[in-house]
Amino acid sequence: MKLSAKLTIAGLILAVLAALGAGLAFPGDYPTEQQAQRTFTLPVDFTVVRKCLVRKDGAKQIITMGGDSEFVSQQWSEIGAEVNPKEILNADWRLQLHGTLTVKTLDDYIGEQVVDLAQDVDITIDKLDSQVKLEKGAERLADYAMQTVFTRSGDEDTTVELSLRQKIITEAPWWAHGIADRRVKASVEKTLANQEAAIRKFIEDNKDDVPLLPLR
């Protein structure tokens, strides 16, 4: 091989090493947004599931069931914790709640940060829909949205649909963006898997401890 060719190859290698070294020495902020969905069935009648969630304060626990956060406080700005007894037999009754849920994050990328989540809960005779969204971005958590939907499925089952989307600011150099994407994606999927396991346990632990009345 000619000397000029060897020098060219050596120069290219040095350039690559220099680029990698610069990436390690000066990692830039890289925002990665990842999302996942998960669906499963509970072999428990929806009415029982709904009563467990409402009467055992499951609305706030749903958010922290994934294991990536812990509960700090909760405030409801619109409260209607009980349906008017006169409407018990009304098949179209609806209970809507809006509040702020404060949690502390426990994520490897985000670290421990206290954040506020806007929470909306919509409950009808056949469905409970809980949605939360980050009110204000934090240092590493730029966006966060979770939805948990419980739906009556036949006479004895309840379908549960989970979805989570989060945008995290990582300290990843340009050549590690794909790695950051995969790790955050895996973290989102793990959160939903943990949430499913926690929901199953929560319902199993409380299904025999709900009052018979009201029937709905």
PDB file of C-alpha atoms in Angstrom:
ATOM      1  CA  MET A   1       0.000   0.000   0.000  1.00  0.00           C
ATOM      2  CA  LYS A   2       1.348   3.414  -0.922  1.00  0.00           C
ATOM      3  CA  LEU A   3       2.335   5.812   1.831  1.00  0.00           C
ATOM      4  CA  SER A   4      -0.278   8.340   0.726  1.00  0.00           C
ATOM      5  CA  ALA A   5      -3.052   5.742   1.052  1.00  0.00           C
ATOM      6  CA  LYS A   6      -1.828   4.742   4.496  1.00  0.00           C
ATOM      7  CA  LEU A   7      -1.783   8.377   5.576  1.00  0.00           C
ATOM      8  CA  THR A   8      -5.321   8.853   4.255  1.00  0.00           C
ATOM      9  CA  ILE A   9      -6.621   5.835   6.178  1.00  0.00           C
ATOM     10  CA  ALA A  10      -4.799   6.949   9.315  1.00  0.00           C
ATOM     11  CA  GLY A  11      -6.302  10.400   8.930  1.00  0.00           C
ATOM     12  CA  LEU A  12      -9.796   8.977   8.635  1.00  0.00           C
ATOM     13  CA  ILE A  13      -9.299   6.821  11.727  1.00  0.00           C
ATOM     14  CA  LEU A  14      -8.032   9.806  13.694  1.00  0.00           C
ATOM     15  CA  ALA A  15     -11.005  11.880  12.534  1.00  0.00           C
ATOM     16  CA  VAL A  16     -13.445   9.204  13.676  1.00  0.00           C
ATOM     17  CA  LEU A  17     -11.676   8.854  17.025  1.00  0.00           C
ATOM     18  CA  ALA A  18     -11.678  12.623  17.447  1.00  0.00           C
ATOM     19  CA  ALA A  19     -15.407  12.776  16.731  1.00  0.00           C
ATOM     20  CA  LEU A  20     -16.103   9.996  19.212  1.00  0.00           C
ATOM     21  CA  GLY A  21     -13.879  11.663  21.780  1.00  0.00           C
ATOM     22  CA  ALA A  22     -15.672  14.966  21.334  1.00  0.00           C
ATOM     23  CA  GLY A  23     -18.991  13.201  21.769  1.00  0.00           C
ATOM     24  CA  LEU A  24     -17.825  11.644  25.026  1.00  0.00           C
ATOM     25  CA  ALA A  25     -16.267  14.842  26.314  1.00  0.00           C
ATOM     26  CA  PHE A  26     -19.145  17.110  25.319  1.00  0.00           C
ATOM     27  CA  PRO A  27     -22.371  15.054  25.240  1.00  0.00           C
ATOM     28  CA  GLY A  28     -25.276  17.134  24.041  1.00  0.00           C
ATOM     29  CA  ASP A  29     -28.868  17.145  25.196  1.00  0.00           C
ATOM     30  CA  TYR A  30     -30.893  14.787  23.026  1.00  0.00           C
ATOM     31  CA  PRO A  31     -34.706  14.780  23.376  1.00  0.00           C
ATOM     32  CA  THR A  32     -36.286  11.404  22.671  1.00  0.00           C
ATOM     33  CA  GLU A  33     -40.059  10.866  22.623  1.00  0.00           C
ATOM     34  CA  GLN A  34     -41.281   7.289  22.978  1.00  0.00           C
ATOM     35  CA  GLN A  35     -44.677   5.702  23.488  1.00  0.00           C
ATOM     36  CA  ALA A  36     -46.233   2.289  24.017  1.00  0.00           C
ATOM     37  CA  GLN A  37     -49.636   0.638  24.439  1.00  0.00           C
ATOM     38  CA  ARG A  38     -50.740  -2.451  26.306  1.00  0.00           C
ATOM     39  CA  THR A  39     -54.124  -4.217  26.542  1.00  0.00           C
ATOM     40  CA  PHE A  40     -55.240  -7.002  28.847  1.00  0.00           C
ATOM     41  CA  THR A  41     -58.392  -8.490  30.370  1.00  0.00           C
ATOM     42  CA  LEU A  42     -59.379  -8.781  34.019  1.00  0.00           C
ATOM     43  CA  PRO A  43     -61.660 -11.746  34.832  1.00  0.00           C
ATOM     44  CA  VAL A  44     -63.717  -9.467  37.082  1.00  0.00           C
ATOM     45  CA  ASP A  45     -67.019  -7.712  36.387  1.00  0.00           C
ATOM     46  CA  PHE A  46     -66.546  -4.040  35.511  1.00  0.00           C
ATOM     47  CA  THR A  47     -68.927  -2.852  38.228  1.00  0.00           C
ATOM     48  CA  VAL A  48     -66.674  -4.447  40.846  1.00  0.00           C
ATOM     49  CA  VAL A  49     -63.556  -3.024  39.183  1.00  0.00           C
ATOM     50  CA  ARG A  50     -65.067   0.456  39.069  1.00  0.00           C
ATOM     51  CA  LYS A  51     -66.066   0.318  42.730  1.00  0.00           C
ATOM     52  CA  CYS A  52     -62.556  -0.808  43.694  1.00  0.00           C
ATOM     53  CA  LEU A  53     -60.980   2.085  41.803  1.00  0.00           C
ATOM     54  CA  VAL A  54     -63.397   4.737  43.075  1.00  0.00           C
ATOM     55  CA  ARG A  55     -63.856   3.634  46.676  1.00  0.00           C
ATOM     56  CA  LYS A  56     -60.248   2.592  47.252  1.00  0.00           C
ATOM     57  CA  ASP A  57     -58.887   5.785  45.673  1.00  0.00           C
ATOM     58  CA  GLY A  58     -57.433   3.898  42.753  1.00  0.00           C
ATOM     59  CA  ALA A  59     -57.463   6.995  40.524  1.00  0.00           C
ATOM     60  CA  LYS A  60     -54.272   8.323  42.090  1.00  0.00           C
ATOM     61  CA  GLN A  61     -52.693   4.891  42.465  1.00  0.00           C
ATOM     62  CA  ILE A  62     -53.055   4.112  38.749  1.00  0.00           C
ATOM     63  CA  ILE A  63     -50.400   6.695  37.929  1.00  0.00           C
ATOM     64  CA  THR A  64     -47.787   5.347  40.318  1.00  0.00           C
ATOM     65  CA  MET A  65     -48.478   1.663  39.622  1.00  0.00           C
ATOM     66  CA  GLY A  66     -45.829   1.624  36.902  1.00  0.00           C
ATOM     67  CA  GLY A  67     -43.069   1.968  39.477  1.00  0.00           C
ATOM     68  CA  ASP A  68     -41.464   5.038  37.876  1.00  0.00           C
ATOM     69  CA  SER A  69     -42.968   7.524  40.351  1.00  0.00           C
ATOM     70  CA  GLU A  70     -44.336   7.812  43.860  1.00  0.00           C
ATOM     71  CA  PHE A  71     -47.379   9.684  45.146  1.00  0.00           C
ATOM     72  CA  VAL A  72     -46.898  13.081  46.838  1.00  0.00           C
ATOM     73  CA  SER A  73     -50.317  14.762  46.916  1.00  0.00           C
ATOM     74  CA  GLN A  74     -53.603  15.148  45.063  1.00  0.00           C
ATOM     75  CA  GLN A  75     -56.139  17.950  44.791  1.00  0.00           C
ATOM     76  CA  TRP A  76     -59.496  17.813  43.027  1.00  0.00           C
ATOM     77  CA  SER A  77     -60.873  21.090  41.655  1.00  0.00           C
ATOM     78  CA  GLU A  78     -64.132  19.479  40.580  1.00  0.00           C
ATOM     79  CA  ILE A  79     -65.487  16.833  42.925  1.00  0.00           C
ATOM     80  CA  GLY A  80     -68.489  14.595  42.513  1.00  0.00           C
ATOM     81  CA  ALA A  81     -67.340  11.549  44.386  1.00  0.00           C
ATOM     82  CA  GLU A  82     -70.825  10.116  44.625  1.00  0.00           C
ATOM     83  CA  VAL A  83     -73.568   9.927  42.037  1.00  0.00           C
ATOM     84  CA  ASN A  84     -76.894  11.360  43.190  1.00  0.00           C
ATOM     85  CA  PRO A  85     -78.899   8.447  44.659  1.00  0.00           C
ATOM     86  CA  LYS A  86     -81.846   9.488  42.487  1.00  0.00           C
ATOM     87  CA  GLU A  87     -79.717   8.779  39.420  1.00  0.00           C
ATOM     88  CA  ILE A  88     -78.606   5.289  40.439  1.00  0.00           C
ATOM     89  CA  LEU A  89     -81.095   3.716  38.057  1.00  0.00           C
ATOM     90  CA  ASN A  90     -80.248   6.140  35.247  1.00  0.00           C
ATOM     91  CA  ALA A  91     -78.163   4.227  32.697  1.00  0.00           C
ATOM     92  CA  ASP A  92     -76.700   7.506  31.371  1.00  0.00           C
ATOM     93  CA  TRP A  93     -75.190   8.797  34.625  1.00  0.00           C
ATOM     94  CA  ARG A  94     -71.676  10.229  34.413  1.00  0.00           C
ATOM     95  CA  LEU A  95     -69.077  11.292  36.957  1.00  0.00           C
ATOM     96  CA  GLN A  96     -66.309  13.648  35.829  1.00  0.00           C
ATOM     97  CA  LEU A  97     -63.365  14.687  37.977  1.00  0.00           C
ATOM     98  CA  HIS A  98     -60.517  17.102  37.316  1.00  0.00           C
ATOM     99  CA  GLY A  99     -57.548  17.685  39.550  1.00  0.00           C
ATOM    100  CA  THR A 100     -53.803  17.913  39.973  1.00  0.00           C
ATOM    101  CA  LEU A 101     -51.686  14.954  40.982  1.00  0.00           C
ATOM    102  CA  THR A 102     -48.205  15.655  42.336  1.00  0.00           C
ATOM    103  CA  VAL A 103     -45.667  12.827  42.073  1.00  0.00           C
ATOM    104  CA  LYS A 104     -41.931  12.329  42.463  1.00  0.00           C
ATOM    105  CA  THR A 105     -40.267  10.694  39.472  1.00  0.00           C
ATOM    106  CA  LEU A 106     -38.043   7.655  40.016  1.00  0.00           C
ATOM    107  CA  ASP A 107     -36.661   7.233  36.506  1.00  0.00           C
ATOM    108  CA  ASP A 108     -33.023   6.467  35.646  1.00  0.00           C
ATOM    109  CA  TYR A 109     -32.911   9.227  33.032  1.00  0.00           C
ATOM    110  CA  ILE A 110     -35.089  11.801  34.789  1.00  0.00           C
ATOM    111  CA  GLY A 111     -33.863  11.276  38.328  1.00  0.00           C
ATOM    112  CA  GLU A 112     -35.932  12.327  41.333  1.00  0.00           C
ATOM    113  CA  GLN A 113     -38.035  15.358  40.463  1.00  0.00           C
ATOM    114  CA  VAL A 114     -41.381  16.528  41.825  1.00  0.00           C
ATOM    115  CA  VAL A 115     -43.823  17.285  39.003  1.00  0.00           C
ATOM    116  CA  ASP A 116     -47.504  18.180  38.692  1.00  0.00           C
ATOM    117  CA  LEU A 117     -49.824  16.173  36.455  1.00  0.00           C
ATOM    118  CA  ALA A 118     -53.246  17.376  35.315  1.00  0.00           C
ATOM    119  CA  GLN A 119     -55.664  14.480  35.835  1.00  0.00           C
ATOM    120  CA  ASP A 120     -59.078  13.980  34.261  1.00  0.00           C
ATOM    121  CA  VAL A 121     -61.251  11.026  35.208  1.00  0.00           C
ATOM    122  CA  ASP A 122     -64.473  10.229  33.357  1.00  0.00           C
ATOM    123  CA  ILE A 123     -66.678   7.472  34.797  1.00  0.00           C
ATOM    124  CA  THR A 124     -69.853   6.014  33.299  1.00  0.00           C
ATOM    125  CA  ILE A 125     -71.788   2.827  33.897  1.00  0.00           C
ATOM    126  CA  ASP A 126     -69.576   0.864  31.471  1.00  0.00           C
ATOM    127  CA  LYS A 127     -66.279   2.752  31.375  1.00  0.00           C
ATOM    128  CA  LEU A 128     -63.644   4.479  33.501  1.00  0.00           C
ATOM    129  CA  ASP A 129     -61.169   6.678  31.642  1.00  0.00           C
ATOM    130  CA  SER A 130     -58.224   8.232  33.492  1.00  0.00           C
ATOM    131  CA  GLN A 131     -55.955  10.663  31.631  1.00  0.00           C
ATOM    132  CA  VAL A 132     -52.971  12.542  33.004  1.00  0.00           C
ATOM    133  CA  LYS A 133     -50.662  15.044  31.335  1.00  0.00           C
ATOM    134  CA  LEU A 134     -47.608  16.894  32.533  1.00  0.00           C
ATOM    135  CA  GLU A 135     -48.556  20.473  33.399  1.00  0.00           C
ATOM    136  CA  LYS A 136     -45.049  21.925  33.106  1.00  0.00           C
ATOM    137  CA  GLY A 137     -41.872  20.375  31.795  1.00  0.00           C
ATOM    138  CA  ALA A 138     -39.078  19.607  34.246  1.00  0.00           C
ATOM    139  CA  GLU A 139     -35.304  19.576  33.783  1.00  0.00           C
ATOM    140  CA  ARG A 140     -35.241  16.204  32.045  1.00  0.00           C
ATOM    141  CA  LEU A 141     -38.921  15.387  31.601  1.00  0.00           C
ATOM    142  CA  ALA A 142     -40.161  17.513  28.705  1.00  0.00           C
ATOM    143  CA  ASP A 143     -43.560  15.848  28.213  1.00  0.00           C
ATOM    144  CA  TYR A 144     -45.599  13.036  29.742  1.00  0.00           C
ATOM    145  CA  ALA A 145     -49.073  11.674  29.034  1.00  0.00           C
ATOM    146  CA  MET A 146     -50.707   8.496  30.331  1.00  0.00           C
ATOM    147  CA  GLN A 147     -54.162   7.076  29.668  1.00  0.00           C
ATOM    148  CA  THR A 148     -55.758   4.145  31.467  1.00  0.00           C
ATOM    149  CA  VAL A 149     -59.157   2.916  30.288  1.00  0.00           C
ATOM    150  CA  PHE A 150     -61.289   0.244  31.962  1.00  0.00           C
ATOM    151  CA  THR A 151     -64.243  -0.985  29.870  1.00  0.00           C
ATOM    152  CA  ARG A 152     -66.995  -3.472  30.555  1.00  0.00           C
ATOM    153  CA  SER A 153     -66.440  -6.586  28.421  1.00  0.00           C
ATOM    154  CA  GLY A 154     -69.368  -8.956  28.517  1.00  0.00           C
ATOM    155  CA  ASP A 155     -70.919  -9.976  31.820  1.00  0.00           C
ATOM    156  CA  GLU A 156     -67.846 -11.081  33.738  1.00  0.00           C
ATOM    157  CA  ASP A 157     -64.760  -9.376  32.303  1.00  0.00           C
ATOM    158  CA  THR A 158     -63.130  -5.956  32.131  1.00  0.00           C
ATOM    159  CA  THR A 159     -60.832  -4.823  29.324  1.00  0.00           C
ATOM    160  CA  VAL A 160     -57.956  -2.554  30.334  1.00  0.00           C
ATOM    161  CA  GLU A 161     -56.108  -0.370  27.817  1.00  0.00           C
ATOM    162  CA  LEU A 162     -52.885   1.343  28.835  1.00  0.00           C
ATOM    163  CA  SER A 163     -50.927   3.943  26.903  1.00  0.00           C
ATOM    164  CA  LEU A 164     -47.921   6.023  27.862  1.00  0.00           C
ATOM    165  CA  ARG A 165     -45.986   8.693  25.999  1.00  0.00           C
ATOM    166  CA  GLN A 166     -43.032  10.564  27.404  1.00  0.00           C
ATOM    167  CA  LYS A 167     -40.363  12.901  26.093  1.00  0.00           C
ATOM    168  CA  ILE A 168     -37.085  12.790  27.970  1.00  0.00           C
ATOM    169  CA  ILE A 169     -34.024  14.981  27.531  1.00  0.00           C
ATOM    170  CA  THR A 170     -31.063  12.598  27.594  1.00  0.00           C
ATOM    171  CA  GLU A 171     -27.347  13.347  27.677  1.00  0.00           C
ATOM    172  CA  ALA A 172     -26.502  11.304  24.614  1.00  0.00           C
ATOM    173  CA  PRO A 173     -23.800  12.130  22.049  1.00  0.00           C
ATOM    174  CA  TRP A 174     -24.821  12.041  18.390  1.00  0.00           C
ATOM    175  CA  TRP A 175     -23.640   8.476  17.856  1.00  0.00           C
ATOM    176  CA  ALA A 176     -25.698   7.192  20.815  1.00  0.00           C
ATOM    177  CA  HIS A 177     -29.082   8.645  19.857  1.00  0.00           C
ATOM    178  CA  GLY A 178     -30.358   5.242  18.755  1.00  0.00           C
ATOM    179  CA  ILE A 179     -29.260   3.711  22.051  1.00  0.00           C
ATOM    180  CA  ALA A 180     -31.103   6.428  23.980  1.00  0.00           C
ATOM    181  CA  ASP A 181     -34.243   5.851  21.899  1.00  0.00           C
ATOM    182  CA  ARG A 182     -34.195   2.123  22.595  1.00  0.00           C
ATOM    183  CA  ARG A 183     -33.557   2.524  26.310  1.00  0.00           C
ATOM    184  CA  VAL A 184     -36.343   5.051  26.814  1.00  0.00           C
ATOM    185  CA  LYS A 185     -38.694   2.901  24.716  1.00  0.00           C
ATOM    186  CA  ALA A 186     -37.836  -0.115  26.872  1.00  0.00           C
ATOM    187  CA  SER A 187     -38.446   1.966  29.995  1.00  0.00           C
ATOM    188  CA  VAL A 188     -41.905   2.981  28.743  1.00  0.00           C
ATOM    189  CA  GLU A 189     -42.801  -0.626  27.947  1.00  0.00           C
ATOM    190  CA  LYS A 190     -41.520  -1.793  31.340  1.00  0.00           C
ATOM    191  CA  THR A 191     -43.645   0.843  33.078  1.00  0.00           C
ATOM    192  CA  LEU A 192     -46.792  -0.458  31.380  1.00  0.00           C
ATOM    193  CA  ALA A 193     -45.901  -4.065  32.191  1.00  0.00           C
ATOM    194  CA  ASN A 194     -45.423  -3.098  35.844  1.00  0.00           C
ATOM    195  CA  GLN A 195     -48.690  -1.188  35.760  1.00  0.00           C
ATOM    196  CA  GLU A 196     -50.575  -4.214  34.471  1.00  0.00           C
ATOM    197  CA  ALA A 197     -49.163  -6.401  37.250  1.00  0.00           C
ATOM    198  CA  ALA A 198     -50.013  -3.776  39.874  1.00  0.00           C
ATOM    199  CA  ILE A 199     -53.570  -3.294  38.573  1.00  0.00           C
ATOM    200  CA  ARG A 200     -54.191  -7.037  38.638  1.00  0.00           C
ATOM    201  CA  LYS A 201     -52.972  -7.211  42.239  1.00  0.00           C
ATOM    202  CA  PHE A 202     -54.933  -4.109  43.287  1.00  0.00           C
ATOM    203  CA  ILE A 203     -58.210  -5.509  41.950  1.00  0.00           C
ATOM    204  CA  GLU A 204     -57.542  -8.984  43.342  1.00  0.00           C
ATOM    205  CA  ASP A 205     -56.799  -7.546  46.790  1.00  0.00           C
ATOM    206  CA  ASN A 206     -59.906  -5.339  46.869  1.00  0.00           C
ATOM    207  CA  LYS A 207     -62.608  -7.056  44.802  1.00  0.00           C
ATOM    208  CA  ASP A 208     -64.179  -8.746  47.834  1.00  0.00           C
ATOM    209  CA  ASP A 209     -64.185  -5.556  49.889  1.00  0.00           C
ATOM    210  CA  VAL A 210     -66.639  -3.367  47.990  1.00  0.00           C
ATOM    211  CA  PRO A 211     -70.239  -2.714  49.097  1.00  0.00           C
ATOM    212  CA  LEU A 212     -73.134  -4.365  47.339  1.00  0.00           C
ATOM    213  CA  LEU A 213     -75.021  -1.079  47.097  1.00  0.00           C
ATOM    214  CA  PRO A 214     -75.277   0.998  45.086  1.00  0.00           C
ATOM    215  CA  LEU A 215     -75.700  -1.664  42.426  1.00  0.00           C
ATOM    216  CA  ARG A 216     -73.941   0.483  39.854  1.00  0.00           C
TER     217      ARG A 216
END
